[in-house]
Amino acid sequence: MDVSELLDGLNDKQRDAVAAPLQNMLVLAGAGSGKTRVLVHRIAWLMQVEQASAYSVFAVTFTNKAAKEMRNRVEETLKAPVGGMWIGTFHGLSHRILRAHHREAQLPESFQILDSDDQLRMLKRLLKAMNIDDKKWPAKQFGWYISAKKDEGLRPKDIQAYDINEQMMLKVYSAYQEACDRAGLVDFAEILLRCYEVLKNNPTLLRHYQQRFAHMLVDEFQDTNTIQYAWLKLLAGNTNSIMIVGDDDQSIYGWRGAKIENIKRFLTDFSAETIRLEQNYRSTATILKASNALIQNNSERMGKSLWTDGNEGEPISIYAAFNELDEARFVSSKLRSWLNAGNALQDAAILYRNNAQSRVLEEAMLQEGLKYRIYGGMRFFERQEIKDALAYLRLVGNRQDDAAFERVINTPARGIGDKTLSHIRDCARNESLPLWYAAKAIVEQQHLSGRAAGAVSKFIELVEHIEDKISDLNLEEQAKYTIQTSGLMAMYQAEKGEKGRARVENLEELISACDQYELPEDEEFNSPLQGFLAYTSLESGDGQADEHEDAVQMMTLHSAKGLEFPLVFMVGVEEGMFPSQQSNEESGRLEEERRLCYVGMTRAMEKLYVSHAESRRLYGQEKYHSPSRFLREMPEDCIEEIRIKTQVSRPPATGRFSASVSHAAFEESGFNLGQRVLHAKFGIGTVLNYEGSGAQSRVQVNFDDLGSKWLVTAYARLQAI
DNA sequence: GTAATATACATTTTT
DNA sequence: TGTATATTAC
């Protein structure tokens, strides 16, 4: 392959990054500036020009999807498979190191991974055992605390608890950690922290990896947290060249520990050069102009301004809806026109701030007969039936896995109730035994009633039988046999309705996933099953089928990061929704909300619609939100206010919460709830409610002509009739 | 063990 | 308001 091909079609800045000398580098890559392309070409360049071996390349991403894409594109570019190259997620790569050095990490060879759900169950169990009131101390809080501390690289011994609250947190953290260690379990944060510690405490090992990975690349660096940064720094050592790619303006995960300041820290810690990619190949000039203007309201930016040599495009359309139903209907009708104009639905996306907003939209799509696909939600390997099956397989491979034991001991129901279980738990705690061995001991010591003892020993026999039987089978047969013999299949087959059918299908899907699974050759697993189990924990499985069906994409703004669509709707752009209520001025999270808005806007390639609703039913109550400040931050010449044509025009556009009808005036005027009233524009209706006081009061009227759904806030010009 | 009823609670999410 | 989970009743 001709080396110059690697630089062809790149702009100057991209070329600078790809062909830079071996040094530490920050590529500040704006949205749509071709950063993946740069990363991929850089790897190819290292191999072709710098004679780097595939073994020396280490590339880190946050998601499996990104890792997969990078690998594919590298292979495409080099026109050859690249074995030996480490491309993966922070967790995936750390896990790989832990597997290879489980002894140094003080983990059993068959250690298993706890996902957040497992972690929560584990904590709940622990809290019960420790007699901690679940009401006063919710398990979730502990989970959050533990993960946050681990993300900071802190073990219980590193933490000083100054108040009672933290003392409690610490106590549970310690107990939880002990329980995990005993059971050979690691949670997500533990994977990173444990890997970091292993490397740090084993200089020889560290040197080995430092020497091997001469070329490190990191994607989405603005999302790294403390431990990830420390881990990278450790691996990079003093001599390796590391290229990080990121965009401080797209940092939207501060709430889960990401440290935006890691980018700046990198510049000093690694004395790195900065290259800015500001040419955008995605959006129209108008969309970019508005996005740039918006993000300029943030302080402490590293500074970057996107530009394009493309078309100006259409203005951004802003729609003020009466309420969330109107908003949804607006979106669906626009999508209908889009489809009728010969476009594909899958080229359109609806973005919202929180998942709860999807429902009304979903209903509107259904009504309009438009196919849609909602991102997020339950993933394949997180489903109940799948986790049940995996728990059997885990227990077969690792009898110490208490989490798996708890999950399947009475699934399907085999007459082992709470009482028997607490016997087992007590014994396990007293003797410091894994639950499995405690159960065995209890049966042997005949501490149980006949029936319970029978049930428990039958369970023990079952697991041992499965282990015995599947040892010579291939992975697919192992899964099949386990799902059948455990009785899971029968149990879900007996479950009636659509749900049961779907679960059976999922179990079958799991078996075929086993069939398709390929054990990575260069990773150290003691069995294919071991590899598959790790795979299911680290790769939650994209889940939904029908991916090829033409459908509108619906997702939160967060999950839209990295994607692009010709047509984008950003809905619910109201104060209190976006920026969200809890991200107000005092919280110090406003800038992150603004970045989120920036991310949303820059998803749009051709056309962007932004909408807000004047009234919105939220948690059973009608809320009145003013348009988001973000709307005001978009330059006027980039936007166009639109309204749909109905017989009814909108209420006055501005000052709508001010005092045309004050509370006092309203009462004085003799209006009552249920009163029939006439509005100059909306016609006749019934007064439903009025609330607030003085200049803030609002009157809600249900207008006859608008249908019962149209609850409109009428601000003035009401006449009693 | 399941079904009915009470209660809490409600950004954002990958691994 | 609607959902997920906990508790209680059968």
XYZ file of C-alpha atoms (C1' of nucleotides) in Angstrom:
746
model
C 0.000 0.000 0.000
C 1.183 3.449 -0.934
C 1.762 5.547 2.152
C 0.482 8.696 0.517
C -2.926 7.052 0.341
C -3.087 7.435 4.092
C -3.024 11.178 3.739
C -5.175 11.505 0.668
C -8.493 13.124 1.233
C -7.509 14.523 4.605
C -7.475 18.203 5.400
C -4.318 19.910 6.626
C -5.057 19.510 10.292
C -6.057 15.902 9.981
C -2.888 15.283 8.054
C -0.817 16.979 10.730
C -2.276 14.639 13.294
C -1.902 11.476 11.239
C 1.655 12.189 10.177
C 2.880 13.784 13.386
C 6.248 12.641 14.739
C 6.252 10.228 17.672
C 5.257 12.419 20.568
C 2.449 12.977 22.982
C -0.427 14.664 21.300
C -3.850 16.040 21.977
C -6.219 16.120 19.059
C -9.038 18.473 19.968
C -11.637 17.149 17.620
C -14.901 18.987 17.192
C -18.152 17.249 16.405
C -18.167 15.806 12.913
C -14.547 16.683 12.256
C -13.496 13.171 11.291
C -11.744 12.095 14.458
C -12.269 8.368 13.977
C -10.765 8.724 10.558
C -7.728 10.430 12.055
C -7.360 7.766 14.711
C -7.605 4.957 12.189
C -5.209 6.551 9.740
C -2.791 7.316 12.536
C -2.630 3.657 13.464
C -2.053 2.736 9.841
C 0.595 5.426 9.582
C 2.402 4.125 12.648
C 2.567 0.709 11.115
C 3.446 1.718 7.586
C 5.764 4.610 8.180
C 7.043 4.239 11.713
C 7.356 0.495 11.250
C 5.358 -0.098 14.383
C 4.330 -3.681 14.916
C 0.686 -4.457 15.552
C 1.774 -5.721 18.963
C 2.904 -2.291 19.988
C -0.423 -0.576 19.364
C -2.829 -0.014 22.221
C -6.066 1.818 21.476
C -8.725 2.566 24.079
C -12.349 3.530 23.663
C -15.345 3.737 25.965
C -17.789 1.501 24.204
C -17.520 -1.861 22.560
C -19.174 -0.405 19.515
C -16.463 2.199 19.099
C -13.753 -0.404 19.618
C -15.275 -2.694 17.044
C -15.618 0.102 14.549
C -12.049 1.153 15.038
C -10.718 -2.341 14.525
C -12.785 -2.844 11.402
C -11.700 0.418 9.912
C -8.046 -0.191 10.674
C -8.258 -3.543 8.949
C -10.083 -1.994 6.056
C -7.441 0.670 5.688
C -4.525 -1.728 5.953
C -6.398 -4.293 3.892
C -5.253 -6.946 6.322
C -6.403 -8.349 9.632
C -4.461 -6.986 12.567
C -4.011 -9.690 15.141
C -2.103 -8.820 18.248
C -3.241 -5.239 18.278
C -4.960 -4.278 21.497
C -8.065 -2.314 20.646
C -10.747 -2.284 23.274
C -12.612 -0.517 26.007
C -11.057 0.540 29.284
C -12.880 -2.325 30.936
C -12.189 -4.839 28.216
C -8.444 -4.217 28.189
C -8.160 -4.083 31.962
C -10.096 -7.293 32.213
C -7.762 -8.887 29.763
C -4.775 -7.970 31.894
C -6.514 -9.269 35.000
C -7.272 -12.605 33.372
C -3.671 -12.983 32.354
C -2.423 -12.091 35.819
C -5.218 -13.201 38.084
C -2.707 -14.587 40.524
C -0.957 -11.273 40.992
C -4.391 -9.687 41.263
C -5.295 -12.175 43.971
C -8.284 -13.371 42.053
C -9.342 -16.957 41.404
C -8.794 -18.131 37.891
C -12.517 -18.299 37.317
C -13.381 -14.891 38.706
C -16.637 -13.453 37.451
C -17.863 -9.971 36.665
C -20.729 -8.320 38.504
C -22.841 -5.914 36.529
C -24.658 -3.073 38.271
C -27.741 -5.189 38.777
C -25.733 -7.982 40.387
C -23.972 -5.406 42.470
C -27.226 -4.005 43.757
C -28.580 -7.436 44.649
C -25.361 -8.228 46.402
C -25.619 -5.033 48.431
C -29.228 -5.655 49.344
C -28.341 -9.060 50.640
C -25.445 -7.648 52.572
C -27.536 -4.901 54.134
C -30.056 -7.411 55.309
C -27.327 -9.535 56.831
C -25.842 -6.520 58.546
C -29.233 -5.483 59.843
C -29.147 -2.140 58.147
C -32.469 -0.508 57.518
C -33.028 -0.483 53.781
C -35.433 2.434 54.169
C -32.994 4.728 55.811
C -30.021 3.513 53.860
C -31.028 2.559 50.340
C -28.801 -0.038 48.713
C -28.498 2.183 45.659
C -26.713 4.852 47.658
C -24.073 2.403 48.712
C -23.626 1.178 45.184
C -23.201 4.706 43.999
C -20.765 5.493 46.779
C -18.653 2.414 46.231
C -18.386 2.939 42.488
C -17.571 6.606 42.945
C -14.788 5.809 45.392
C -13.348 3.122 43.183
C -13.488 5.509 40.241
C -11.382 7.819 42.347
C -8.973 4.983 43.004
C -9.859 4.833 46.685
C -10.008 1.718 48.851
C -11.730 1.805 52.250
C -8.365 2.262 53.930
C -7.754 5.413 51.919
C -10.918 7.083 53.113
C -11.400 9.172 56.215
C -14.994 9.143 57.366
C -15.802 12.372 59.138
C -19.500 11.958 59.661
C -21.862 9.189 60.567
C -23.170 8.989 57.082
C -19.793 8.365 55.585
C -18.859 5.980 58.346
C -21.828 3.891 57.366
C -20.918 4.050 53.712
C -17.410 3.012 54.522
C -18.514 0.135 56.695
C -20.645 -1.264 53.903
C -17.943 -0.622 51.310
C -15.523 -2.741 53.361
C -18.016 -5.507 53.944
C -19.036 -5.532 50.308
C -15.451 -5.705 49.172
C -14.766 -8.614 51.469
C -17.800 -10.449 50.186
C -16.762 -9.886 46.585
C -13.223 -11.002 47.249
C -14.430 -14.127 48.968
C -16.724 -14.974 46.092
C -14.248 -14.160 43.356
C -16.367 -11.338 41.985
C -15.362 -8.000 40.526
C -17.693 -5.154 39.682
C -17.080 -2.784 36.790
C -15.164 -0.190 38.752
C -13.167 -2.948 40.401
C -11.881 -4.155 37.047
C -10.164 -0.846 36.455
C -8.949 -0.308 39.971
C -7.671 -3.836 40.406
C -5.846 -3.697 37.102
C -4.280 -0.400 38.064
C -3.092 -1.838 41.370
C -1.677 -4.964 39.815
C 0.389 -2.944 37.400
C 1.465 -0.536 40.043
C 2.524 -3.226 42.478
C 4.359 -5.369 39.958
C 7.119 -3.328 38.356
C 8.245 -6.180 36.153
C 4.805 -6.663 34.788
C 4.352 -2.959 34.288
C 7.635 -2.673 32.467
C 6.604 -5.495 30.190
C 3.441 -3.706 29.123
C 5.111 -0.337 28.932
C 7.709 -1.743 26.621
C 5.193 -3.543 24.530
C 2.723 -0.726 24.028
C 4.906 1.903 22.490
C 1.947 3.498 20.738
C -1.129 4.366 22.718
C -4.281 6.036 21.437
C -7.298 7.098 23.432
C -10.687 8.135 22.115
C -13.222 10.434 23.846
C -10.647 11.499 26.370
C -12.948 14.103 27.898
C -14.926 11.246 29.413
C -12.063 9.681 31.364
C -12.328 9.537 35.132
C -9.614 9.623 37.738
C -8.715 5.949 37.727
C -8.747 5.725 33.947
C -6.376 8.642 33.752
C -4.054 7.103 36.326
C -4.175 3.781 34.514
C -3.237 5.377 31.208
C -0.474 7.363 32.786
C 0.944 4.270 34.408
C 0.916 2.279 31.181
C 2.357 5.111 29.145
C 5.356 5.487 31.422
C 7.753 8.193 30.442
C 8.768 7.044 27.046
C 5.742 5.999 25.059
C 3.954 8.222 22.643
C 0.312 8.659 23.324
C -2.302 10.368 21.200
C -5.523 11.360 22.824
C -8.578 12.533 20.975
C -11.360 14.412 22.630
C -13.639 17.409 22.728
C -14.102 19.351 25.918
C -17.325 20.770 24.497
C -18.817 17.313 24.329
C -18.087 16.300 27.885
C -21.470 15.170 29.196
C -20.581 12.520 31.730
C -19.308 14.598 34.605
C -22.109 13.165 36.737
C -20.600 9.740 36.536
C -17.110 10.785 37.410
C -15.658 11.972 34.113
C -13.123 14.710 34.656
C -13.135 17.219 31.871
C -9.985 18.716 33.347
C -8.096 15.533 32.468
C -7.577 17.010 29.024
C -5.767 20.020 30.401
C -3.934 17.842 32.851
C -2.735 15.693 30.012
C -1.210 18.680 28.279
C 1.020 19.432 31.253
C 1.612 15.897 32.536
C 2.641 14.679 29.100
C 3.941 17.947 27.613
C 1.742 17.315 24.648
C 1.209 19.217 21.424
C -2.314 20.254 20.494
C -3.913 19.931 17.093
C -7.397 21.301 16.526
C -9.823 19.742 14.102
C -12.438 22.375 13.448
C -13.607 21.711 9.952
C -16.957 20.010 10.159
C -18.152 17.597 7.506
C -21.548 16.958 8.915
C -23.825 19.918 9.436
C -25.007 22.958 7.548
C -23.360 26.308 8.205
C -26.477 27.520 9.956
C -26.527 24.655 12.414
C -22.833 25.160 13.122
C -23.224 28.859 13.618
C -25.995 28.351 16.127
C -24.055 25.592 17.920
C -20.923 27.718 18.132
C -22.900 30.637 19.501
C -24.548 28.457 22.120
C -21.386 26.832 23.393
C -19.669 30.185 23.655
C -21.752 30.826 26.730
C -19.597 28.336 28.580
C -16.487 29.456 30.378
C -13.208 27.585 30.712
C -13.365 26.126 27.252
C -10.250 25.141 25.439
C -11.590 27.131 22.548
C -12.728 25.818 19.228
C -15.042 26.981 16.531
C -16.549 24.693 13.948
C -16.758 25.716 10.322
C -17.787 24.169 7.063
C -17.302 24.976 3.428
C -20.717 23.494 2.752
C -24.136 25.032 2.337
C -25.820 27.424 4.630
C -28.879 25.202 4.753
C -32.259 25.882 6.245
C -32.809 27.799 9.433
C -33.400 25.902 12.651
C -37.128 25.673 13.212
C -38.475 26.343 16.652
C -41.935 25.192 17.506
C -43.813 26.315 20.581
C -46.306 23.601 21.389
C -49.338 23.942 23.630
C -48.411 20.836 25.505
C -46.485 17.626 25.134
C -49.231 16.016 23.055
C -49.178 18.850 20.601
C -45.414 18.630 20.494
C -45.520 14.927 19.733
C -48.121 15.426 17.089
C -46.034 18.134 15.524
C -43.069 15.806 15.308
C -45.086 12.955 13.866
C -46.678 15.149 11.224
C -43.299 16.506 10.167
C -41.983 12.977 9.988
C -44.925 11.977 7.861
C -44.065 14.706 5.372
C -40.423 13.701 5.464
C -41.370 10.144 4.633
C -43.827 11.209 1.945
C -41.144 13.324 0.341
C -39.285 10.101 -0.323
C -36.894 10.083 2.599
C -36.038 7.231 4.903
C -37.337 7.276 8.436
C -34.074 5.952 9.775
C -32.427 9.178 8.691
C -34.437 10.993 11.325
C -33.969 11.071 15.064
C -35.950 12.409 17.971
C -33.775 13.436 20.887
C -35.020 14.088 24.393
C -33.494 14.845 27.760
C -35.021 11.991 29.717
C -36.501 8.645 28.889
C -39.904 9.430 30.311
C -40.435 11.799 27.419
C -40.430 8.973 24.937
C -43.879 7.700 25.758
C -45.982 10.484 24.358
C -43.810 10.500 21.292
C -44.180 6.795 20.930
C -47.954 7.111 21.046
C -47.887 9.818 18.416
C -45.786 7.627 16.122
C -48.173 4.760 16.624
C -51.107 6.977 15.803
C -49.457 8.299 12.688
C -48.460 4.780 11.687
C -44.744 5.507 11.720
C -42.245 2.850 12.677
C -39.861 3.815 15.437
C -36.978 2.384 17.366
C -36.261 3.416 20.910
C -32.670 3.172 22.080
C -31.766 2.360 25.622
C -33.634 0.217 28.036
C -33.109 -3.415 28.762
C -30.263 -5.004 26.888
C -30.084 -8.585 25.859
C -27.678 -9.926 28.448
C -29.451 -7.967 31.175
C -32.777 -9.698 30.727
C -34.048 -11.754 33.598
C -34.216 -15.077 31.784
C -30.772 -14.587 30.280
C -29.249 -13.721 33.612
C -30.882 -16.780 35.142
C -29.325 -19.030 32.556
C -25.949 -17.340 32.855
C -26.088 -17.669 36.630
C -26.370 -21.450 36.309
C -23.389 -21.473 34.012
C -21.461 -19.261 36.370
C -22.204 -21.411 39.360
C -21.120 -24.470 37.443
C -17.795 -22.811 36.712
C -17.300 -21.165 40.084
C -18.979 -22.538 43.205
C -17.905 -19.518 45.172
C -20.066 -17.198 43.116
C -22.609 -16.211 45.751
C -24.417 -13.833 43.453
C -25.113 -16.626 41.000
C -26.068 -18.995 43.799
C -28.656 -16.624 45.202
C -30.118 -16.066 41.825
C -30.796 -19.665 40.926
C -31.154 -21.518 44.218
C -34.902 -21.295 43.879
C -35.318 -20.490 40.206
C -37.327 -22.271 39.002
C -39.164 -22.712 42.291
C -38.068 -25.895 43.966
C -39.366 -25.377 47.459
C -36.436 -23.561 48.951
C -37.956 -20.670 50.789
C -36.750 -17.725 52.812
C -36.306 -19.753 55.927
C -34.058 -22.340 54.391
C -32.126 -19.640 52.640
C -31.476 -17.667 55.776
C -30.218 -20.866 57.404
C -27.744 -21.170 54.596
C -26.781 -17.529 54.793
C -26.249 -17.698 58.545
C -24.055 -20.712 58.199
C -22.097 -19.083 55.408
C -21.491 -16.000 57.489
C -20.551 -17.850 60.645
C -18.170 -20.181 58.905
C -16.946 -17.674 56.304
C -17.973 -20.047 53.583
C -19.395 -19.397 50.157
C -23.121 -20.069 50.099
C -22.687 -23.164 48.037
C -20.477 -24.887 50.598
C -22.650 -23.650 53.414
C -25.632 -25.274 51.751
C -23.710 -28.483 51.398
C -22.621 -28.419 55.002
C -26.115 -27.768 56.230
C -27.499 -30.704 54.330
C -24.776 -32.966 55.642
C -25.274 -31.843 59.217
C -28.994 -32.430 58.834
C -29.914 -29.035 60.218
C -32.917 -28.823 57.983
C -36.358 -30.310 57.891
C -36.703 -33.297 55.616
C -38.436 -31.473 52.849
C -36.092 -28.514 52.747
C -33.040 -30.747 53.005
C -34.313 -32.781 50.090
C -34.847 -29.689 48.001
C -31.414 -28.288 48.732
C -29.605 -31.538 48.073
C -31.521 -31.941 44.874
C -30.301 -28.512 43.822
C -26.740 -29.427 44.708
C -27.011 -32.616 42.748
C -28.466 -30.722 39.833
C -25.553 -28.312 39.586
C -23.015 -31.090 40.004
C -24.821 -33.151 37.467
C -24.781 -30.305 34.984
C -21.101 -29.722 35.497
C -20.391 -33.386 35.024
C -22.513 -33.694 31.917
C -21.386 -30.612 30.061
C -17.671 -30.939 30.566
C -17.205 -32.647 27.202
C -19.715 -30.599 25.260
C -19.123 -27.575 23.117
C -20.338 -24.211 24.296
C -23.643 -24.272 22.479
C -24.488 -27.710 23.816
C -23.421 -26.683 27.278
C -25.838 -23.796 27.264
C -28.605 -25.859 25.776
C -28.175 -28.651 28.271
C -28.040 -26.261 31.206
C -31.096 -24.309 30.186
C -33.051 -27.517 29.684
C -31.889 -29.463 32.703
C -32.138 -26.606 35.147
C -35.805 -26.369 34.328
C -35.523 -22.770 33.187
C -36.834 -23.529 29.761
C -39.839 -25.370 31.139
C -40.503 -22.608 33.597
C -40.578 -19.909 30.953
C -42.488 -22.086 28.546
C -45.167 -22.317 31.193
C -45.297 -18.568 31.547
C -48.289 -17.376 29.665
C -48.723 -14.520 27.298
C -46.468 -12.598 24.998
C -43.886 -12.185 27.724
C -43.334 -15.883 28.219
C -43.006 -16.440 24.509
C -40.427 -13.668 24.233
C -38.454 -15.151 27.097
C -38.340 -18.562 25.516
C -37.173 -16.938 22.316
C -34.471 -15.096 24.202
C -33.231 -18.302 25.759
C -33.030 -19.824 22.327
C -31.240 -16.728 21.159
C -28.755 -17.196 23.965
C -28.012 -20.708 22.776
C -27.385 -19.456 19.290
C -25.205 -16.655 20.666
C -23.102 -19.399 22.243
C -22.912 -21.095 18.897
C -21.679 -17.955 17.228
C -19.243 -16.992 19.941
C -15.603 -17.205 19.047
C -13.108 -17.464 21.838
C -10.461 -14.790 21.375
C -7.281 -16.670 20.617
C -4.847 -14.412 22.323
C -6.721 -13.946 25.564
C -6.310 -16.174 28.520
C -9.449 -18.063 29.390
C -9.439 -21.484 30.914
C -12.461 -22.512 28.880
C -14.755 -21.209 26.147
C -17.472 -20.934 28.776
C -15.252 -18.672 30.838
C -14.683 -16.480 27.831
C -18.327 -16.350 26.945
C -19.363 -15.392 30.465
C -16.902 -12.532 30.506
C -18.153 -11.484 27.110
C -21.744 -11.344 28.303
C -20.782 -9.197 31.272
C -18.661 -6.721 29.427
C -20.732 -6.548 26.293
C -24.293 -6.059 27.317
C -25.530 -6.991 23.876
C -27.108 -4.414 21.659
C -30.323 -6.219 22.136
C -33.052 -5.190 19.796
C -33.690 -7.091 16.653
C -35.272 -5.474 13.581
C -32.311 -3.220 13.272
C -32.701 -3.140 9.557
C -36.257 -2.008 9.519
C -36.702 1.559 8.428
C -37.674 3.390 11.586
C -37.312 6.738 13.295
C -34.621 6.654 15.920
C -35.666 7.804 19.348
C -33.130 8.278 22.085
C -31.871 10.501 24.854
C -29.437 13.246 24.048
C -26.776 11.313 25.912
C -27.076 8.232 23.791
C -27.017 10.317 20.626
C -23.408 11.286 21.137
C -21.285 10.122 18.260
C -24.248 9.649 15.915
C -25.527 11.793 13.074
C -28.826 12.138 11.257
C -29.977 14.229 8.323
C -33.093 15.226 10.254
C -33.128 15.845 13.997
C -35.867 16.838 16.413
C -34.850 18.102 19.819
C -37.928 18.099 21.980
C -38.804 19.402 25.419
C -36.358 22.275 25.248
C -37.798 24.044 28.258
C -36.467 25.377 31.507
C -36.771 22.605 34.040
C -36.631 19.923 31.384
C -33.543 20.988 29.503
C -31.629 22.281 31.382
C -33.133 19.837 33.813
C -34.567 20.963 37.096
C -31.681 19.563 39.096
C -29.043 21.118 36.857
C -29.872 24.683 37.778
C -27.599 27.637 38.471
C -26.705 26.570 41.986
C -25.833 23.031 41.063
C -22.962 24.088 38.856
C -24.111 21.700 36.196
C -25.488 24.210 33.771
C -22.481 24.147 31.540
C -22.718 20.407 31.142
C -26.361 20.796 30.145
C -25.292 23.345 27.581
C -22.727 20.942 26.225
C -25.461 18.378 25.988
C -27.501 20.822 23.948
C -24.455 21.391 21.776
C -24.093 17.659 21.297
C -27.768 17.431 20.329
C -27.620 20.239 17.811
C -24.465 18.988 16.161
C -26.094 15.613 15.478
C -28.139 17.246 12.739
C -26.786 17.196 9.223
C -29.436 18.999 7.206
C -32.366 20.107 9.258
C -32.926 20.705 12.939
C -36.245 21.190 14.682
C -36.343 22.333 18.272
C -39.562 22.335 20.219
C -40.840 23.268 23.639
C -44.223 22.928 25.256
C -45.986 25.587 27.259
C -47.628 23.078 29.467
C -46.563 19.551 30.142
C -48.013 16.818 32.223
C -45.252 15.720 34.546
C -45.688 13.236 37.380
C -49.405 13.687 37.162
C -49.301 17.410 37.366
C -49.516 20.125 34.818
C -46.270 22.055 34.706
C -45.663 25.321 32.968
C -42.224 25.776 31.617
C -40.768 28.748 29.860
C -38.708 28.157 26.742
C -35.179 27.043 27.530
C -32.459 29.633 27.875
C -30.627 27.629 25.252
C -33.114 28.817 22.668
C -32.229 32.390 23.457
C -28.576 31.565 23.020
C -29.042 30.653 19.384
C -28.582 33.655 17.091
C -31.830 35.016 15.747
C -30.762 34.831 12.145
C -30.270 31.086 12.457
C -33.757 30.343 13.651
C -37.277 30.513 12.420
C -40.318 30.278 14.652
C -43.001 28.151 13.176
C -46.468 27.192 14.161
C -48.731 24.708 12.588
C -51.863 25.844 10.893
C -54.891 25.109 12.958
C -58.039 27.033 13.486
C -56.509 28.039 16.737
C -53.559 30.307 17.010
C -51.154 30.214 19.882
C -51.557 32.225 23.022
C -49.584 35.461 23.059
C -45.976 34.571 22.462
C -44.260 36.650 25.076
C -44.859 37.681 28.626
C -47.273 34.865 28.880
C -46.747 34.276 32.562
C -47.198 37.872 33.466
C -50.184 39.387 34.887
C -52.964 39.788 32.492
C -55.053 37.880 34.911
C -53.829 38.185 38.437
C -55.082 35.809 41.018
C -56.896 38.532 42.826
C -58.286 40.029 39.688
C -59.429 36.640 38.613
C -61.360 36.035 41.747
C -62.729 39.524 41.771
C -63.975 39.084 38.297
C -66.219 36.375 39.594
C -64.763 33.384 37.773
C -65.160 30.024 39.381
C -63.918 26.563 38.731
C -66.183 24.971 36.193
C -67.213 28.353 34.891
C -67.928 28.621 31.202
C -65.744 31.220 29.582
C -65.066 32.725 26.210
C -61.601 33.405 24.871
C -61.086 35.748 21.957
C -59.148 33.181 19.964
C -59.811 29.758 21.395
C -63.541 30.005 21.738
C -65.674 28.621 24.522
C -64.411 26.452 27.339
C -64.578 25.521 30.976
C -62.302 26.779 33.732
C -60.424 23.822 35.140
C -58.076 25.375 37.565
C -56.201 28.447 38.531
C -53.079 28.600 40.552
C -50.244 30.800 41.680
C -50.583 34.265 43.026
C -50.329 37.812 41.838
C -48.500 38.254 38.601
C -47.697 34.574 38.405
C -51.188 33.202 38.297
C -52.376 31.070 35.509
C -55.778 29.990 34.458
C -56.337 26.667 32.829
C -59.249 26.347 30.529
C -60.400 23.285 28.715
C -61.619 24.580 25.374
C -64.453 22.756 23.695
C -63.138 23.126 20.171
C -59.721 21.856 21.013
C -60.937 18.557 22.323
C -60.513 17.313 25.803
C -56.825 16.783 25.240
C -56.198 20.417 24.683
C -55.631 21.858 28.011
C -54.522 25.351 27.223
C -53.351 27.981 29.546
C -55.257 31.078 28.787
C -53.519 34.137 29.908
C -55.919 36.894 29.199
C -58.940 37.928 27.362
C -61.206 35.577 29.173
C -64.793 36.545 29.448
C -67.367 34.913 31.621
C -70.399 33.787 29.721
C -46.039 -19.340 45.888
C -48.842 -16.169 43.753
C -51.824 -12.323 43.445
C -53.422 -8.206 45.175
C -52.343 -4.050 47.328
C -49.372 -0.392 49.277
C -45.642 2.625 48.736
C -41.953 5.281 47.009
C -40.201 7.886 43.544
C -39.267 10.170 39.261
C -32.266 12.962 34.829
C -28.585 11.414 31.907
C -25.485 5.381 31.171
C -21.455 2.356 29.671
C -18.891 -1.105 31.319
C -49.189 9.954 36.492
C -47.168 5.497 35.913
C -43.882 2.255 37.254
C -40.992 -0.720 40.048
C -40.616 -2.687 44.152
C -42.111 -4.106 48.918
C -45.508 -5.931 51.736
C -49.498 -8.341 52.813
C -53.164 -11.556 52.102
C -54.814 -15.628 50.418
